[in-house]
Amino acid sequence: MSVAEMGMRLAEWARPIGLAPRVVSDDEVVLMDGGGELRWYVRNSSGRITVGTAQRSATERLRMATEDVLDAERYLTVTFGRSTRQVLFPKVHLLRLPWESEGVAKGFAVVPSDDGDLPAVVLELGIERARFSNILVPYEAVPFTIYANTSITDLRESMLDRFGKPALAAYVDP
């Protein structure tokens, strides 16, 4: 699947929050909130998928990198899914994925990078799966370990289910 196809599919799913896609090419899509104040840039550069953000006229900040477009889609599904849950279910139970080092899922590790790239490296069984922008407070890397192996379908259903079923029920406030 191309980055553009993923972006269009994601924007369709996140329509309740006014997410609008702008396809630049098969390898680049920009996802914007309703007013264009917040932009998410998703690019494929030689097989490396990057996700960056920018607000208004600020410079883009790299947030995540992976070799799998589905991992980028998982990350963005959870990112936009939190807002989508609030729009569709104003009184819905909050989703609270762990974000501290102790919450890393079994089989995963979040370790610092020593190569000058994004500082938080997510390893699954010792193999690099993704990188994130913050290692001191790994608020994106640790949650990723929880949903990294969840299908896009189950992840989307969980984000839109009041109780987080089928995949995230353990992380929804009762």
PDB file of C-alpha atoms in Angstrom, residues 76-153:
ATOM      1  CA  LEU A  76      -1.795   7.660  13.295  1.00  0.00           C
ATOM      2  CA  THR A  77      -4.955   5.622  13.959  1.00  0.00           C
ATOM      3  CA  VAL A  78      -4.327   5.841  17.696  1.00  0.00           C
ATOM      4  CA  THR A  79      -3.277   9.493  17.449  1.00  0.00           C
ATOM      5  CA  PHE A  80      -6.424  10.538  15.572  1.00  0.00           C
ATOM      6  CA  GLY A  81      -8.569   7.882  17.247  1.00  0.00           C
ATOM      7  CA  ARG A  82      -8.363   9.599  20.622  1.00  0.00           C
ATOM      8  CA  SER A  83      -9.980  12.746  19.178  1.00  0.00           C
ATOM      9  CA  THR A  84     -12.443  10.720  17.128  1.00  0.00           C
ATOM     10  CA  ARG A  85     -13.576   8.896  20.300  1.00  0.00           C
ATOM     11  CA  GLN A  86     -14.218  12.238  22.007  1.00  0.00           C
ATOM     12  CA  VAL A  87     -16.215  13.610  19.071  1.00  0.00           C
ATOM     13  CA  LEU A  88     -18.360  10.510  18.610  1.00  0.00           C
ATOM     14  CA  PHE A  89     -18.783   9.739  22.306  1.00  0.00           C
ATOM     15  CA  PRO A  90     -18.400  12.926  24.389  1.00  0.00           C
ATOM     16  CA  LYS A  91     -18.835  10.965  27.605  1.00  0.00           C
ATOM     17  CA  VAL A  92     -16.834   7.935  26.504  1.00  0.00           C
ATOM     18  CA  HIS A  93     -14.388   6.318  28.849  1.00  0.00           C
ATOM     19  CA  LEU A  94     -10.830   7.560  28.350  1.00  0.00           C
ATOM     20  CA  LEU A  95      -8.231   5.401  26.691  1.00  0.00           C
ATOM     21  CA  ARG A  96      -5.125   5.289  28.894  1.00  0.00           C
ATOM     22  CA  LEU A  97      -2.279   3.497  27.208  1.00  0.00           C
ATOM     23  CA  PRO A  98       0.850   3.226  29.351  1.00  0.00           C
ATOM     24  CA  TRP A  99       3.594   5.689  28.476  1.00  0.00           C
ATOM     25  CA  GLU A 100       6.241   5.035  31.107  1.00  0.00           C
ATOM     26  CA  SER A 101       9.070   2.548  30.607  1.00  0.00           C
ATOM     27  CA  GLU A 102       7.444  -0.014  32.917  1.00  0.00           C
ATOM     28  CA  GLY A 103       4.484  -0.269  30.516  1.00  0.00           C
ATOM     29  CA  VAL A 104       6.384  -1.683  27.541  1.00  0.00           C
ATOM     30  CA  ALA A 105       4.606  -4.747  26.121  1.00  0.00           C
ATOM     31  CA  LYS A 106       6.126  -8.209  26.464  1.00  0.00           C
ATOM     32  CA  GLY A 107       8.623  -8.959  23.706  1.00  0.00           C
ATOM     33  CA  PHE A 108       9.361  -5.271  23.113  1.00  0.00           C
ATOM     34  CA  ALA A 109      11.985  -2.850  24.369  1.00  0.00           C
ATOM     35  CA  VAL A 110      12.384   0.912  24.050  1.00  0.00           C
ATOM     36  CA  VAL A 111      16.063   1.793  23.941  1.00  0.00           C
ATOM     37  CA  PRO A 112      18.053   4.944  23.178  1.00  0.00           C
ATOM     38  CA  SER A 113      19.581   5.398  19.747  1.00  0.00           C
ATOM     39  CA  ASP A 114      23.291   5.973  19.432  1.00  0.00           C
ATOM     40  CA  ASP A 115      23.356   6.767  15.719  1.00  0.00           C
ATOM     41  CA  GLY A 116      22.047  10.357  15.675  1.00  0.00           C
ATOM     42  CA  ASP A 117      18.645   9.344  14.302  1.00  0.00           C
ATOM     43  CA  LEU A 118      15.380   9.580  16.239  1.00  0.00           C
ATOM     44  CA  PRO A 119      16.323   8.852  19.863  1.00  0.00           C
ATOM     45  CA  ALA A 120      13.742   6.243  20.950  1.00  0.00           C
ATOM     46  CA  VAL A 121      14.086   2.899  19.191  1.00  0.00           C
ATOM     47  CA  VAL A 122      11.328   0.296  19.583  1.00  0.00           C
ATOM     48  CA  LEU A 123      12.670  -3.215  19.313  1.00  0.00           C
ATOM     49  CA  GLU A 124      10.525  -6.314  18.942  1.00  0.00           C
ATOM     50  CA  LEU A 125      12.431  -9.448  19.888  1.00  0.00           C
ATOM     51  CA  GLY A 126      15.647  -7.492  19.316  1.00  0.00           C
ATOM     52  CA  ILE A 127      14.732  -6.255  15.824  1.00  0.00           C
ATOM     53  CA  GLU A 128      14.063  -2.569  15.153  1.00  0.00           C
ATOM     54  CA  ARG A 129      10.374  -1.915  14.526  1.00  0.00           C
ATOM     55  CA  ALA A 130      10.069   1.898  14.755  1.00  0.00           C
ATOM     56  CA  ARG A 131      11.706   5.053  16.063  1.00  0.00           C
ATOM     57  CA  PHE A 132      10.161   7.941  17.947  1.00  0.00           C
ATOM     58  CA  SER A 133      11.214  11.487  18.772  1.00  0.00           C
ATOM     59  CA  ASN A 134      11.334  11.333  22.568  1.00  0.00           C
ATOM     60  CA  ILE A 135      13.335   8.931  24.733  1.00  0.00           C
ATOM     61  CA  LEU A 136      13.325  10.883  28.020  1.00  0.00           C
ATOM     62  CA  VAL A 137       9.530  10.631  28.230  1.00  0.00           C
ATOM     63  CA  PRO A 138       8.641   7.866  25.752  1.00  0.00           C
ATOM     64  CA  TYR A 139       4.943   8.815  25.557  1.00  0.00           C
ATOM     65  CA  GLU A 140       4.622   7.624  21.950  1.00  0.00           C
ATOM     66  CA  ALA A 141       7.106   4.745  21.857  1.00  0.00           C
ATOM     67  CA  VAL A 142       5.741   2.828  24.856  1.00  0.00           C
ATOM     68  CA  PRO A 143       2.079   2.940  23.731  1.00  0.00           C
ATOM     69  CA  PHE A 144       3.171   1.798  20.273  1.00  0.00           C
ATOM     70  CA  THR A 145       4.456  -1.436  21.836  1.00  0.00           C
ATOM     71  CA  ILE A 146       0.922  -2.143  23.103  1.00  0.00           C
ATOM     72  CA  TYR A 147      -0.786  -1.912  19.694  1.00  0.00           C
ATOM     73  CA  ALA A 148       2.090  -2.668  17.290  1.00  0.00           C
ATOM     74  CA  ASN A 149       0.772  -6.134  16.435  1.00  0.00           C
ATOM     75  CA  THR A 150      -2.923  -5.245  16.390  1.00  0.00           C
ATOM     76  CA  SER A 151      -4.612  -5.343  12.990  1.00  0.00           C
ATOM     77  CA  ILE A 152      -5.735  -1.990  11.596  1.00  0.00           C
ATOM     78  CA  THR A 153      -9.339  -3.242  11.644  1.00  0.00           C
TER      79      THR A 153
END
